[in-house]
mmCIF file of C-alpha atoms in Angstrom:
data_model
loop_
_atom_site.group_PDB
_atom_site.id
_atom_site.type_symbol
_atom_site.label_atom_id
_atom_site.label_comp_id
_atom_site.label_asym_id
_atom_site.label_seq_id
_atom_site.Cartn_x
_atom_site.Cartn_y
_atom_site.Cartn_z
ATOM 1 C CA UNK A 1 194.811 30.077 84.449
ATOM 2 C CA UNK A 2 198.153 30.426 86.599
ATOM 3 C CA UNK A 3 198.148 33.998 87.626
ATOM 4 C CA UNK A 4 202.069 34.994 86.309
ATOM 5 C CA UNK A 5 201.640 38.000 86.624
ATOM 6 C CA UNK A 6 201.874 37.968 90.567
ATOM 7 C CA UNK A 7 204.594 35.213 90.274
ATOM 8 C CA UNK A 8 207.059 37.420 88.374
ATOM 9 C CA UNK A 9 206.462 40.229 90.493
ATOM 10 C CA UNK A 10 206.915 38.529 93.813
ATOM 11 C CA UNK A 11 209.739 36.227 92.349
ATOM 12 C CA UNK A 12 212.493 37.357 94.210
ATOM 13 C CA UNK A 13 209.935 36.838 97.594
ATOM 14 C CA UNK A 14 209.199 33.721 96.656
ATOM 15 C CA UNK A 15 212.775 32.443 95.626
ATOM 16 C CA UNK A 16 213.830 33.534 98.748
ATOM 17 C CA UNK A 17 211.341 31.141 100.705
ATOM 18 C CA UNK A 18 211.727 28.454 98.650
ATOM 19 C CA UNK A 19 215.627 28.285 98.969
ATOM 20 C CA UNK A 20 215.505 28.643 102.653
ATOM 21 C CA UNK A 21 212.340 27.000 104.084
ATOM 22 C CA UNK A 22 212.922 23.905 106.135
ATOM 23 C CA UNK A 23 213.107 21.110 106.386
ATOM 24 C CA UNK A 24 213.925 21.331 102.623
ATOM 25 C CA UNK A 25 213.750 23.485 99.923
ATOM 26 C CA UNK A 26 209.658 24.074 99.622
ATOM 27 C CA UNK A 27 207.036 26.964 99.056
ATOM 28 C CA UNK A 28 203.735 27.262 99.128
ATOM 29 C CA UNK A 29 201.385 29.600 97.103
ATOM 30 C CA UNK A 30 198.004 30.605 97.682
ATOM 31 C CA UNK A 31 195.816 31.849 95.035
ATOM 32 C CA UNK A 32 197.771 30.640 92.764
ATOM 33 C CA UNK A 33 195.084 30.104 89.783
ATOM 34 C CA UNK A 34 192.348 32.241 88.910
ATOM 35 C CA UNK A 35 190.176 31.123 91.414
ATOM 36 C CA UNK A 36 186.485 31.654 89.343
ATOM 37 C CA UNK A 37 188.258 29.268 86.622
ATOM 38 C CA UNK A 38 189.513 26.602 89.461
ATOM 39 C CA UNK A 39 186.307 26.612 91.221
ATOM 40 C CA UNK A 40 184.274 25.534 87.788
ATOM 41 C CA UNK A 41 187.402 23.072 86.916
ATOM 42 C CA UNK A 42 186.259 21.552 90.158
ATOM 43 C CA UNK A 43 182.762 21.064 89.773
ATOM 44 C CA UNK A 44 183.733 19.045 86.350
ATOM 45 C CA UNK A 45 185.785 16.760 88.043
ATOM 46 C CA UNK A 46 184.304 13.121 87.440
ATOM 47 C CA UNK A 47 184.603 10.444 90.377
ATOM 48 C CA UNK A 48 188.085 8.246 89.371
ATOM 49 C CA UNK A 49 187.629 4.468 89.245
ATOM 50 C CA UNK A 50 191.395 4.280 88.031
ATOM 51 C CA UNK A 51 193.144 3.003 91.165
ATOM 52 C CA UNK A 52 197.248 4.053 92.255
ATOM 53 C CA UNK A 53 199.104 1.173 91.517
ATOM 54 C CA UNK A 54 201.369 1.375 95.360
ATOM 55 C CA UNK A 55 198.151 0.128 96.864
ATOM 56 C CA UNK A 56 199.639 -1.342 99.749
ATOM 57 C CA UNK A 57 201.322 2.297 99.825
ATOM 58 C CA UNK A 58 198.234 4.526 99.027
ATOM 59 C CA UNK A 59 195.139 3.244 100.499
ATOM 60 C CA UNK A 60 192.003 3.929 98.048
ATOM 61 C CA UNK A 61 193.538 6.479 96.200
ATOM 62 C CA UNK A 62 193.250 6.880 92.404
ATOM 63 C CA UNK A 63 194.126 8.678 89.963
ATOM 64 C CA UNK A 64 194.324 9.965 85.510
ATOM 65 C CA UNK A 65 197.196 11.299 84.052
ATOM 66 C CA UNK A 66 196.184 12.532 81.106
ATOM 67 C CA UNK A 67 193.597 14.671 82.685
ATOM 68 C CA UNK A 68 194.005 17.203 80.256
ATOM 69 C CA UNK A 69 191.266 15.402 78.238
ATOM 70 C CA UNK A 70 188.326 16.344 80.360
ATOM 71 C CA UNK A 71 187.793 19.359 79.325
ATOM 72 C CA UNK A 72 189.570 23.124 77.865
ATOM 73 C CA UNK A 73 189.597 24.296 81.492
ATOM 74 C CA UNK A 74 191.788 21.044 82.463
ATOM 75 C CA UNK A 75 193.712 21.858 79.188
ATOM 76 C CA UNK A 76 194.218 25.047 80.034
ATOM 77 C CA UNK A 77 196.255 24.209 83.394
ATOM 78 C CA UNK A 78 197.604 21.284 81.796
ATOM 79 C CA UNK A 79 199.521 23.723 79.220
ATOM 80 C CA UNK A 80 199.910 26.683 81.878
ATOM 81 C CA UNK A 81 201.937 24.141 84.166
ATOM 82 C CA UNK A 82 204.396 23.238 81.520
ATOM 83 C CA UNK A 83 204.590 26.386 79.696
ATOM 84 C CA UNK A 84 208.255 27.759 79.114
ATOM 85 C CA UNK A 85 206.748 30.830 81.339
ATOM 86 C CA UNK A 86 206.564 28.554 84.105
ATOM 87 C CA UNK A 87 209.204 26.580 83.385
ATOM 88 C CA UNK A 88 211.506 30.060 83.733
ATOM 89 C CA UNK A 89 209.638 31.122 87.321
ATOM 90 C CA UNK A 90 211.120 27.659 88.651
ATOM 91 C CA UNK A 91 214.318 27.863 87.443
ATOM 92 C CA UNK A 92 214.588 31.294 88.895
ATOM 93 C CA UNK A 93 213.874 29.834 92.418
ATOM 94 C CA UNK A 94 215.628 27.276 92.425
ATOM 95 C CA UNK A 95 218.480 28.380 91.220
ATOM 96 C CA UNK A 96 218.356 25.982 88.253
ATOM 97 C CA UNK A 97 217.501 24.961 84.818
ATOM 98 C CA UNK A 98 214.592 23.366 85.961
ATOM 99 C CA UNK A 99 211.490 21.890 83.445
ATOM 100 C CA UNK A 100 208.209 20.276 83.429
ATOM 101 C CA UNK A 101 208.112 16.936 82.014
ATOM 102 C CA UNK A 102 205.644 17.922 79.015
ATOM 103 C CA UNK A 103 204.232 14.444 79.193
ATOM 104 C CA UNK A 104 203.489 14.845 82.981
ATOM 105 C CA UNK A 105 204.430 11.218 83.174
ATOM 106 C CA UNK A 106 203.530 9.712 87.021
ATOM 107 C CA UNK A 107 201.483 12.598 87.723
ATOM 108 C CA UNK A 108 198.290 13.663 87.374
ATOM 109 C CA UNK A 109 194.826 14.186 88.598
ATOM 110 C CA UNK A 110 195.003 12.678 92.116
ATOM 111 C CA UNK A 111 191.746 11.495 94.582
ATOM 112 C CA UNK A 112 191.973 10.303 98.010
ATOM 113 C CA UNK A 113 188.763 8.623 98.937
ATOM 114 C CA UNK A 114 187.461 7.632 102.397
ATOM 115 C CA UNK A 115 190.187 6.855 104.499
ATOM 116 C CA UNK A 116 192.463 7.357 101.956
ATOM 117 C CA UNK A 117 196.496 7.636 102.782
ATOM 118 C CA UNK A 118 200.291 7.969 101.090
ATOM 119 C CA UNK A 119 202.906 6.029 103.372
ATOM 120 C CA UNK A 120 206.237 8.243 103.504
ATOM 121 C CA UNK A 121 208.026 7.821 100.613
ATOM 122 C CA UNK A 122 210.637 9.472 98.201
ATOM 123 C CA UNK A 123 210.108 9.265 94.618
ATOM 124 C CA UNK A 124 211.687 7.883 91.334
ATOM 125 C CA UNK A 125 215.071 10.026 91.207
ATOM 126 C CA UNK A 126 215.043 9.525 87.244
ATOM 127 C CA UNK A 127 212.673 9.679 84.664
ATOM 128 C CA UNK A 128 211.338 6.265 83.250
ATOM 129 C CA UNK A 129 211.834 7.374 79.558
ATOM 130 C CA UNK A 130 214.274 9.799 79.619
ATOM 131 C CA UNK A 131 217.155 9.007 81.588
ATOM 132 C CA UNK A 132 219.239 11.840 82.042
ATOM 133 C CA UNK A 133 216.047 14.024 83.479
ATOM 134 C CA UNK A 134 216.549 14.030 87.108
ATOM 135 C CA UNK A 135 213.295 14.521 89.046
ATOM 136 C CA UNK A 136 214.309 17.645 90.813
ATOM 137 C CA UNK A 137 210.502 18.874 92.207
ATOM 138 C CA UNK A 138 206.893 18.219 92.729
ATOM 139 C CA UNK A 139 204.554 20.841 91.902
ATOM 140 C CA UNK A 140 200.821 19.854 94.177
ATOM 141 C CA UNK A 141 197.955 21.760 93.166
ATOM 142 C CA UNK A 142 194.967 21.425 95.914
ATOM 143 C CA UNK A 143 191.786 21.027 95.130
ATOM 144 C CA UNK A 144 189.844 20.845 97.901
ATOM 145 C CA UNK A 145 187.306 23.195 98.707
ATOM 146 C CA UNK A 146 186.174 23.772 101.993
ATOM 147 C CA UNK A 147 188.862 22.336 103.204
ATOM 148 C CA UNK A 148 188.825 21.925 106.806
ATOM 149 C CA UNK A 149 191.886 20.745 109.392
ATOM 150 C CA UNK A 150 189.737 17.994 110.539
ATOM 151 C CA UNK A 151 189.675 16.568 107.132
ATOM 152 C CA UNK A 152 193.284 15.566 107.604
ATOM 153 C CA UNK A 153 195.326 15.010 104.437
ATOM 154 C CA UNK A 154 198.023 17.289 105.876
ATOM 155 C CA UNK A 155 201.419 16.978 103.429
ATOM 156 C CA UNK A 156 203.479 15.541 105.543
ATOM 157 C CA UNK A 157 207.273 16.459 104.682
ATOM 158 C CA UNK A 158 210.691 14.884 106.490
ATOM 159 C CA UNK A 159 214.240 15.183 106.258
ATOM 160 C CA UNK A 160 215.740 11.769 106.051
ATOM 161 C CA UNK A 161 218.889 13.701 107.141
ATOM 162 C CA UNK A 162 218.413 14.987 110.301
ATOM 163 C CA UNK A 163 214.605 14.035 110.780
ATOM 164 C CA UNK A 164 213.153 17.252 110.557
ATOM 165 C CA UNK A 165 209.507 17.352 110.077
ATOM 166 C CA UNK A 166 206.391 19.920 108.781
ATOM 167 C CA UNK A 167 202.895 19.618 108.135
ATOM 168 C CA UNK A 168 201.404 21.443 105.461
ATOM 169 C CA UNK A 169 197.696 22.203 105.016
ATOM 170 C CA UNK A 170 195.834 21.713 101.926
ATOM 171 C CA UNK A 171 193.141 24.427 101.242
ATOM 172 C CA UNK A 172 191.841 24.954 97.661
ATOM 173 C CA UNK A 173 194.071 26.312 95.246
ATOM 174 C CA UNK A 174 196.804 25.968 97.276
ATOM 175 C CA UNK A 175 200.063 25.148 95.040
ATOM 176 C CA UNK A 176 203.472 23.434 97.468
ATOM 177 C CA UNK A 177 205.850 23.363 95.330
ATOM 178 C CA UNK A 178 208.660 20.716 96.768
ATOM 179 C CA UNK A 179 212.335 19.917 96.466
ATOM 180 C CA UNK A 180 213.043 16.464 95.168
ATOM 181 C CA UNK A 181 216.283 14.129 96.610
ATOM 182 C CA UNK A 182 217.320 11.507 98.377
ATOM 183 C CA UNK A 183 216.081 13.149 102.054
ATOM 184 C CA UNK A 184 212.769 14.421 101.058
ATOM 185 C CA UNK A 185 210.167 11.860 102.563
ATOM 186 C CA UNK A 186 206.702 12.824 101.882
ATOM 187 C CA UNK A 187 202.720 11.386 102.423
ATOM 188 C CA UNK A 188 199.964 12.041 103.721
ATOM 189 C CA UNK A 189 198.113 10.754 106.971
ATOM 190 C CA UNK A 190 194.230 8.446 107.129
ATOM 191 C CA UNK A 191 192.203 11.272 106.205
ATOM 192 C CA UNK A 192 188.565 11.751 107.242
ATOM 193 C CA UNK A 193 186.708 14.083 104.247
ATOM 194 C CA UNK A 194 183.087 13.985 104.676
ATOM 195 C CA UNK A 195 180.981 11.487 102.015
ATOM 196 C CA UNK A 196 181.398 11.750 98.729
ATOM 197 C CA UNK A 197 184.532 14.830 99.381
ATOM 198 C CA UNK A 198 187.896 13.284 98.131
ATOM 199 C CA UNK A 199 191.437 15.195 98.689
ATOM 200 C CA UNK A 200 191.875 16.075 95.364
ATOM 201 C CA UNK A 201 194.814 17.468 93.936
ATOM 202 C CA UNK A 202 196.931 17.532 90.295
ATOM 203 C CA UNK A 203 200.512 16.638 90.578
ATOM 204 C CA UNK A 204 203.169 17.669 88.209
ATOM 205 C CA UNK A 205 207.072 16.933 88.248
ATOM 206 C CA UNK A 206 209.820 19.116 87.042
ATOM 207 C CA UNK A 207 213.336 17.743 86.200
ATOM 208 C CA UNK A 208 217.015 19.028 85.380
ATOM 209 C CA UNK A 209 219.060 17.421 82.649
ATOM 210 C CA UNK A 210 222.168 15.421 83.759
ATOM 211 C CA UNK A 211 225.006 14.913 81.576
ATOM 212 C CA UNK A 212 225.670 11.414 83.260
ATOM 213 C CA UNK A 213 223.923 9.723 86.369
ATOM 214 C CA UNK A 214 224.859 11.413 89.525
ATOM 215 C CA UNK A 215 222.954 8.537 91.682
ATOM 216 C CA UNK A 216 221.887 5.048 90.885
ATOM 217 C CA UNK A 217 218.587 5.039 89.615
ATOM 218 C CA UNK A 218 215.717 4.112 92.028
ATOM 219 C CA UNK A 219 211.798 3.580 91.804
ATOM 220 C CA UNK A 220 209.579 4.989 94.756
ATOM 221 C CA UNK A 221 211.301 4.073 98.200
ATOM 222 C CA UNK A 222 208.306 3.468 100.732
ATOM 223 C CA UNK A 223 209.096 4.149 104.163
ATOM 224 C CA UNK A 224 205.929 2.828 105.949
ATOM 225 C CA UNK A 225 205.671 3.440 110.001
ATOM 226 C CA UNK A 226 207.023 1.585 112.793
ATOM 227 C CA UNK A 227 202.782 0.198 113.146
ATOM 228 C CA UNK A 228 202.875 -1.306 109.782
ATOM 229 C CA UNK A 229 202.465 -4.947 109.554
ATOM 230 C CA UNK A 230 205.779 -7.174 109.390
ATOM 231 C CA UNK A 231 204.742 -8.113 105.589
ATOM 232 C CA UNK A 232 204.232 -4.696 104.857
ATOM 233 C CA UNK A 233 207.870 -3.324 106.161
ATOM 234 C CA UNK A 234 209.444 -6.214 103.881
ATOM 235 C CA UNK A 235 207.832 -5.392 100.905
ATOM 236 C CA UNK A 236 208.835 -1.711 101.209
ATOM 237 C CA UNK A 237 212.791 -3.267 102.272
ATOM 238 C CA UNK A 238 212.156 -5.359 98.442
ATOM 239 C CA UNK A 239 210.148 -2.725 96.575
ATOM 240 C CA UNK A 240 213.025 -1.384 94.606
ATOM 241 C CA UNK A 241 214.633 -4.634 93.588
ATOM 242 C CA UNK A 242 210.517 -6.030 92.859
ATOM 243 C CA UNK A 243 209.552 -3.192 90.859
ATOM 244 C CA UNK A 244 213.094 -3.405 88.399
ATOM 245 C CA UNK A 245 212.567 -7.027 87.687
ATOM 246 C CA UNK A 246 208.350 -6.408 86.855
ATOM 247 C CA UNK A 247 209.223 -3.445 84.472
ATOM 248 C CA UNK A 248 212.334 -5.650 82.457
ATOM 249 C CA UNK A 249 209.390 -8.290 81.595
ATOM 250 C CA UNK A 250 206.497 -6.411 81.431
ATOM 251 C CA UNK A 251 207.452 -2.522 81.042
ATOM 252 C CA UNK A 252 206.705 0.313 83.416
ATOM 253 C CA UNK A 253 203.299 1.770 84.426
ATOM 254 C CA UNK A 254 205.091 4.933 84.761
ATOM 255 C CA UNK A 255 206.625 4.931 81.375
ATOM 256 C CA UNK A 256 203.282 4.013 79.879
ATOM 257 C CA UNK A 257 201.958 6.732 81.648
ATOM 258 C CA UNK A 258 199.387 4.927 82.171
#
C-alpha cells in the first residue's frame, strides 16, 4: 500500500528535508499510500470504545494496537510499515540504522473524538520490552478525510531547547514522520471535527539499538500548559516516578501492548 517506488526515487529529496527541517529533524509526505486503497481502509474503520490510558493527558481519545486484525487492507499497511523496505528508506534519512518495532507496541490505530486533545509531551525514550531499542521516531499516518483547518488537530511540534515551534496540518494520507529525543515536545490542540468525524490517524515507532543506555530511562513526560489546573501540573511533575512504581506491581500497559 506504501507507494516505494516514489520514496526511493525522491530519497535523497526527502533525506535532505528531514535532516534539516526545524525545529527538529521531521518530514512530511503526501500521498504517501495508494490513495483508492486508504480511502476504502477508511470507510472500514469501526468507532473505538478502547480509551488512551493518559486521560488526564488525552481528552476522549482512544485507541487499538493491534489494528492489523480488522481487516487484509489494515494488514496490508500493518506489514508495509515494518517491512525491511521501509525500514531501509528510514535509515537512509536519518542517517541511521533505524527499525520499526514489529510489534508496534504503544502505537496504533488512534481516534480523537469531540473535543478531543494530546497535552505536549515527549515520549518513552526506551522500549518497554526491549531495552536497548531506543525510540528514535514516530511515523503518523492521517486519516482524515476532508480535512479542514477549522477542524483543528494541528501537530503541534516544540523544541524544548530553544522553544522553537511549528504547526503541522493533518490532511488524509498525510504521513509526518518525526525525530524522537529529549527536546521534541509534541500534541495536539481541542479540536472541533464535525459529529460523528474523529482525527484519526495510525501511529508507528521506529527505534535504534544501543549497546548500553545512553539516558536514564523515562515513561511519557507531560508538559501540560501554563492554564492547566494546579492538580493537573503536579501530576505531570510525578508522572514519571507514578507510572515506574504502577508497572513494578502490576506490569506495563505498554508492554502488554494492550
Amino acid at each position: 500500500m506504501i507507494k516505494f517506488e516514489y520514496l526511493e526515487a525522491n530519497k535523497e529529496k526527502l533525506r535532505l528535508e528531514y535532516l534539516s527541517n526545524q525545529p527538529f529533524s521531521h518530514l512530511i509526505i503526501d500521498d504517501f499510500c495508494d490513495q483508492d486503497k486508504l480511502k476504502e481502509l477508511r470507510t472500514q474503520i469501526p468507532e473505538l470504545d478502547n480509551k488512551s490510558r493518559d486521560y488526564m493527558f488525552a481528552n476522549n481519545k482512544f485507541e487499538k494496537s493491534n489494528y492489523k486484525e480488522l481487516g487484509p487492507l489494515f494488514n496490508e499497511i500493518y506489514e508495509d510499515l515494518k517491512s525491511e523496505r521501509f525500514n531501509e528508506f528510514l535509515s537512509f534519512i536519518s542517517a541511521k540504522k533505524i527499525f520499526v518495532d514489529p510489534k508496534n507496541h504503544g502505537g496504533g490505530l488512534h481516534q480523537g473524538k469531540k473535543n478531543s486533545f494530546l497535552d505536549m509531551h515527549l515520549d518513552f525514550n526506551y522500549h518497554p520490552l526491549q531495552k536497548n531499542w531506543f525510540r528514535q521516531m514516530n511515523l503518523l499516518l492521517y486519516l482524515n478525510e476532508g480535512w479542514k483547518e477549522e477542524f483543528g488537530g494541528h501537530l503541534k511540534i516544540e523544541d524544548l531547547r530553544s522553544g522553537d515551534k511549528k504547526e503541522i496540518a493533518v490532511p488524509f494520507n498525510r504521513l509526518v514522520i518525526q525525530e524522537c529525543g529529549t527536546y521534541t515536545l509534541h500534541g495536539y490542540d481541542m479540536t472541533s471535527f464535525p459529529q460523528g468525524n474523529y482525527r484519526t490517524s495510525i501511529a508507528t515507532y521506529a527505534y535504534t539499538l544501543h549497546n548500553k543506555l545512553m539516558e536514564k530511562p523515562r515513561t511519557t513526560d507531560w508538559f501540560p500548559d501554563s492554564d492547566s489546573s494546579p492538580l493537573k501540573k503536579f501530576i505531570a511533575k510525578n508522572y514519571d516516578t507514578a507510572v515506574k512504581i504502577k508497572n513494578k506491581f502490576f506490569g506495563s500497559g505498554t508492554a502488554k501492548n494492550q
